[in-house]
Short mmCIF file of C-alpha atoms in Angstrom, two decimals:
data_model
loop_
_atom_site.label_atom_id
_atom_site.label_comp_id
_atom_site.label_asym_id
_atom_site.label_seq_id
_atom_site.Cartn_x
_atom_site.Cartn_y
_atom_site.Cartn_z
CA GLN Y 1 -27.66 19.89 29.86
CA ALA Y 2 -27.27 17.06 26.97
CA LYS Y 3 -23.73 17.68 27.34
CA ASP Y 4 -23.83 17.48 31.22
CA ALA Y 5 -25.98 14.27 30.79
CA ALA Y 6 -23.53 12.46 28.12
CA ALA Y 7 -20.65 13.46 30.75
CA ALA Y 8 -22.47 12.04 33.63
CA TYR Y 9 -23.33 8.66 31.53
CA VAL Y 10 -19.57 7.85 30.46
CA ALA Y 11 -18.48 8.62 33.80
CA LEU Y 12 -21.47 5.64 34.88
CA LYS Y 13 -23.00 8.25 37.68
CA HIS Y 14 -26.09 7.12 38.82
CA THR Y 15 -25.75 4.26 35.77
CA PRO Y 16 -28.15 1.33 36.79
CA LEU Y 17 -26.43 -2.02 36.11
CA LYS Y 18 -29.30 -4.83 35.75
CA LEU Y 19 -27.49 -8.15 37.06
CA GLY Y 20 -29.11 -11.55 37.30
CA ILE Y 21 -27.96 -14.15 39.76
CA MET Y 22 -28.49 -17.64 39.68
CA CYS Y 23 -30.62 -18.16 42.93
CA THR Y 24 -28.64 -21.57 43.27
CA ILE Y 25 -25.42 -19.54 43.65
CA GLY Y 26 -24.42 -18.90 47.13
CA PRO Y 27 -23.66 -15.15 47.68
CA ALA Y 28 -20.32 -15.89 49.29
CA ASN Y 29 -19.11 -16.87 46.02
CA LEU Y 30 -20.02 -12.98 44.54
CA VAL Y 31 -19.00 -10.72 47.20
CA GLY Y 32 -15.54 -10.21 45.50
CA LEU Y 33 -16.58 -9.29 42.45
CA ILE Y 34 -19.44 -7.09 43.94
CA SER Y 35 -16.72 -5.05 46.32
CA GLY Y 36 -14.61 -4.68 43.57
CA LEU Y 37 -16.86 -3.46 41.14
CA GLN Y 38 -17.93 -1.00 44.07
CA ASP Y 39 -14.28 0.06 44.49
CA GLU Y 40 -13.51 0.33 41.00
CA GLN Y 41 -16.94 2.29 39.86
CA PRO Y 42 -18.81 3.52 43.33
CA ASP Y 43 -21.23 5.60 41.22
CA ILE Y 44 -22.55 2.37 39.67
CA GLU Y 45 -26.31 1.50 40.86
CA LEU Y 46 -26.22 -2.28 40.93
CA GLN Y 47 -29.40 -3.88 41.01
CA ILE Y 48 -29.55 -7.59 41.38
CA ALA Y 49 -32.63 -10.03 40.19
CA ASP Y 50 -32.37 -13.42 41.98
CA SER Y 51 -34.10 -16.52 39.81
CA ASP Y 52 -33.70 -19.51 38.46
CA ALA Y 53 -31.50 -20.26 35.40
CA ALA Y 54 -34.16 -20.71 32.79
CA THR Y 55 -35.80 -17.45 33.99
CA LEU Y 56 -32.75 -15.18 34.02
CA TYR Y 57 -32.15 -16.89 30.53
CA GLN Y 58 -35.74 -15.30 29.14
CA ARG Y 59 -35.10 -12.04 30.98
CA LEU Y 60 -31.42 -11.73 29.60
CA ILE Y 61 -32.87 -12.37 26.15
CA GLY Y 62 -35.74 -10.02 26.26
CA GLY Y 63 -33.47 -7.15 27.31
CA GLU Y 64 -34.56 -6.83 31.09
CA LEU Y 65 -31.24 -7.78 32.31
CA GLU Y 66 -28.00 -6.34 30.78
CA ALA Y 67 -25.91 -9.49 32.17
CA ALA Y 68 -26.39 -12.58 34.24
CA ILE Y 69 -24.17 -14.97 36.28
CA CYS Y 70 -25.58 -18.48 35.87
CA CYS Y 71 -24.80 -21.67 34.21
CA LEU Y 72 -27.10 -23.19 31.40
CA PRO Y 73 -26.25 -26.62 30.63
CA GLU Y 74 -29.24 -27.36 28.40
CA THR Y 75 -29.05 -24.24 26.22
CA ALA Y 76 -26.94 -23.74 23.39
CA ASP Y 77 -27.91 -19.98 22.08
CA ASP Y 78 -25.73 -18.29 19.49
CA ARG Y 79 -26.92 -14.94 20.94
CA LEU Y 80 -25.30 -15.24 24.33
CA HIS Y 81 -21.60 -14.47 25.17
CA GLN Y 82 -20.69 -16.39 28.14
CA MET Y 83 -17.31 -16.00 29.84
CA PRO Y 84 -16.72 -18.84 32.56
CA LEU Y 85 -16.13 -17.73 35.92
CA PHE Y 86 -15.47 -20.87 38.19
CA ARG Y 87 -16.49 -24.73 38.07
CA GLU Y 88 -17.75 -26.64 41.32
CA GLN Y 89 -18.51 -30.52 41.73
CA PHE Y 90 -21.78 -31.59 42.79
CA MET Y 91 -21.77 -33.16 46.07
CA ILE Y 92 -24.30 -35.34 48.55
CA ALA Y 93 -25.20 -33.96 51.69
CA LEU Y 94 -25.92 -36.46 54.47
CA ALA Y 95 -26.79 -36.59 58.11
CA LYS Y 96 -23.62 -37.47 60.02
CA ARG Y 97 -25.65 -40.63 61.35
CA HIS Y 98 -26.38 -41.81 57.64
CA ARG Y 99 -25.14 -45.22 56.89
CA LEU Y 100 -23.15 -43.47 53.98
CA ALA Y 101 -21.45 -40.54 55.60
CA ASN Y 102 -18.49 -42.28 56.68
CA ARG Y 103 -17.33 -42.91 52.98
CA ASN Y 104 -15.22 -40.37 51.36
CA ALA Y 105 -17.03 -40.34 48.31
CA VAL Y 106 -20.15 -41.88 47.30
CA ARG Y 107 -21.24 -43.42 44.17
CA ALA Y 108 -24.85 -42.82 42.46
CA ALA Y 109 -25.16 -46.71 42.91
CA ASP Y 110 -24.87 -46.25 46.56
CA LEU Y 111 -27.68 -43.74 46.64
CA ASP Y 112 -29.94 -46.90 45.33
CA GLY Y 113 -33.55 -46.67 47.34
CA GLU Y 114 -32.60 -43.54 49.25
CA ARG Y 115 -34.93 -40.86 50.21
CA TYR Y 116 -34.11 -38.14 47.98
CA LEU Y 117 -34.59 -34.36 49.11
CA ASN Y 118 -35.28 -32.21 45.76
CA ARG Y 119 -34.34 -28.67 45.27
CA ALA Y 120 -36.38 -27.12 42.98
CA ASN Y 121 -34.32 -24.72 41.26
CA CYS Y 122 -31.44 -27.32 40.48
CA GLU Y 123 -30.69 -26.64 37.20
CA TYR Y 124 -28.93 -29.91 36.59
CA ILE Y 125 -31.76 -31.89 37.99
CA ASN Y 126 -32.55 -33.65 34.32
CA VAL Y 127 -28.46 -34.32 34.05
CA ALA Y 128 -28.60 -36.56 37.46
CA ARG Y 129 -31.97 -38.19 36.56
CA ASN Y 130 -30.62 -39.26 33.24
CA LEU Y 131 -26.90 -40.40 34.86
CA PHE Y 132 -28.38 -42.36 38.04
CA ALA Y 133 -30.92 -44.03 35.21
CA GLU Y 134 -28.10 -45.28 33.51
CA ALA Y 135 -26.22 -46.40 36.94
CA GLY Y 136 -29.39 -48.32 37.57
CA THR Y 137 -30.16 -45.96 40.51
CA LYS Y 138 -33.77 -45.30 41.75
CA VAL Y 139 -34.36 -42.82 44.55
CA GLN Y 140 -37.61 -41.95 46.63
CA ARG Y 141 -38.53 -38.29 46.12
CA VAL Y 142 -39.48 -37.45 49.62
CA TYR Y 143 -39.63 -33.61 49.88
CA ARG Y 144 -39.51 -30.79 47.11
CA SER Y 145 -38.62 -27.38 47.90
CA GLU Y 146 -37.55 -23.92 46.48
CA ARG Y 147 -35.25 -23.17 49.35
CA ASP Y 148 -31.82 -24.97 49.86
CA ASP Y 149 -31.74 -23.90 53.93
CA TRP Y 150 -35.22 -25.91 54.36
CA ILE Y 151 -33.03 -29.32 52.23
CA LEU Y 152 -30.42 -28.53 54.39
CA ALA Y 153 -32.54 -28.64 58.10
CA MET Y 154 -34.23 -32.08 56.01
CA VAL Y 155 -30.72 -33.36 55.55
CA GLU Y 156 -29.66 -32.43 58.95
CA ALA Y 157 -32.86 -34.19 60.44
CA GLY Y 158 -31.98 -37.65 58.77
CA LEU Y 159 -34.85 -37.08 56.21
CA GLY Y 160 -33.01 -37.87 53.05
CA PHE Y 161 -30.30 -37.01 51.25
CA GLY Y 162 -29.23 -33.53 49.25
CA PHE Y 163 -27.49 -33.34 45.89
CA MET Y 164 -26.22 -29.45 45.65
CA PRO Y 165 -23.42 -27.63 44.29
CA GLN Y 166 -19.83 -27.36 46.64
CA HIS Y 167 -19.85 -24.11 47.17
CA CYS Y 168 -23.43 -23.60 48.07
CA ILE Y 169 -23.76 -25.81 51.07
CA PRO Y 170 -23.33 -23.71 54.72
CA GLU Y 171 -21.03 -25.86 57.40
CA ARG Y 172 -23.43 -27.13 59.78
CA ALA Y 173 -22.35 -29.15 62.47
CA ASP Y 174 -24.27 -32.42 61.78
CA ILE Y 175 -24.16 -32.74 57.96
CA VAL Y 176 -21.27 -34.45 56.16
CA ILE Y 177 -20.46 -33.53 52.40
CA ARG Y 178 -19.34 -35.91 50.37
CA PRO Y 179 -18.67 -35.76 46.36
CA LEU Y 180 -20.77 -37.67 44.30
CA ILE Y 181 -18.83 -40.01 41.96
CA GLU Y 182 -19.74 -42.64 39.12
CA PRO Y 183 -20.47 -40.30 37.75
CA GLU Y 184 -19.23 -37.09 38.93
CA ILE Y 185 -21.37 -34.13 37.53
CA TRP Y 186 -19.59 -30.73 37.75
CA ARG Y 187 -21.26 -27.09 36.80
CA GLU Y 188 -19.84 -23.92 34.88
CA ILE Y 189 -20.79 -20.58 36.33
CA SER Y 190 -20.33 -17.82 33.79
CA LEU Y 191 -21.10 -14.29 33.45
CA VAL Y 192 -23.34 -14.06 30.20
CA THR Y 193 -24.26 -11.11 27.93
CA VAL Y 194 -26.25 -10.65 24.94
CA ARG Y 195 -23.99 -10.74 21.75
CA GLY Y 196 -24.04 -7.35 19.83
CA ARG Y 197 -26.66 -5.27 22.04
CA PRO Y 198 -25.95 -1.69 22.77
CA HIS Y 199 -25.25 -1.29 26.62
CA SER Y 200 -24.38 1.44 29.17
CA PRO Y 201 -20.72 1.42 29.56
CA ALA Y 202 -21.41 -0.39 33.17
CA PRO Y 203 -21.53 -4.19 31.74
CA GLY Y 204 -18.10 -3.35 30.09
CA VAL Y 205 -16.73 -2.45 33.54
CA LEU Y 206 -18.66 -5.82 35.15
CA VAL Y 207 -17.21 -8.09 32.50
CA HIS Y 208 -13.45 -6.41 33.23
CA GLN Y 209 -13.96 -6.69 37.28
CA ALA Y 210 -15.05 -10.41 36.92
CA MET Y 211 -11.39 -11.20 34.82
CA GLN Y 212 -9.60 -9.37 37.84
CA THR Y 213 -11.60 -11.21 40.74
CA LYS Y 214 -10.26 -14.47 42.20
CA TRP Y 215 -12.73 -17.17 41.71
CA MET Y 216 -11.98 -20.17 44.51
CA GLY Y 217 -8.76 -18.69 44.60
CA ALA Y 218 -7.89 -18.73 40.43
CA GLU Y 219 -8.64 -16.28 37.29
CA ALA Y 220 -11.75 -16.34 35.95
#
């Protein structure tokens, strides 16, 4: 029985893989990875936990998760290994009738006095706040939500602007997306694991598959 159990463990039969995914990453960005993982090891039982970056970080360090796909802009921790997967720029989401909608890009200074729709789980909110302050930009926060679909609905209704990662914004008829410039803000999404922690072979398969996956058409 012990030999059979060991063989099944190595073969990844019914082996759970506890993966955390940051809630601000659109599912479409990860379908290729998950599909490839299933094709390579169909017996892995993938358990996905969806949360904000700070919570995933704590759960990863605490051993509740074996890996996480997230970005940690204000966290430097030697216990973690980060394999960058892709980068994406932060954009400004506007209603089509907004005064800035006809521009090719939006400067931070252009948003001075505008109504801001705050994404509660945005991991770059402190970064953006500091950069806006340096640009002399003051905005009015009029709405705050943990759900991006609510933020987009408010944008579409013309109630304010949204500050969102490029690949997390679905196409909507009455919304235009413009890159934020002066300054630009980018985030880097990584596959994060804990250095030196013993694992089942499943996280190794995940890392290998992440290296094989095309991320926005490019290698990890």
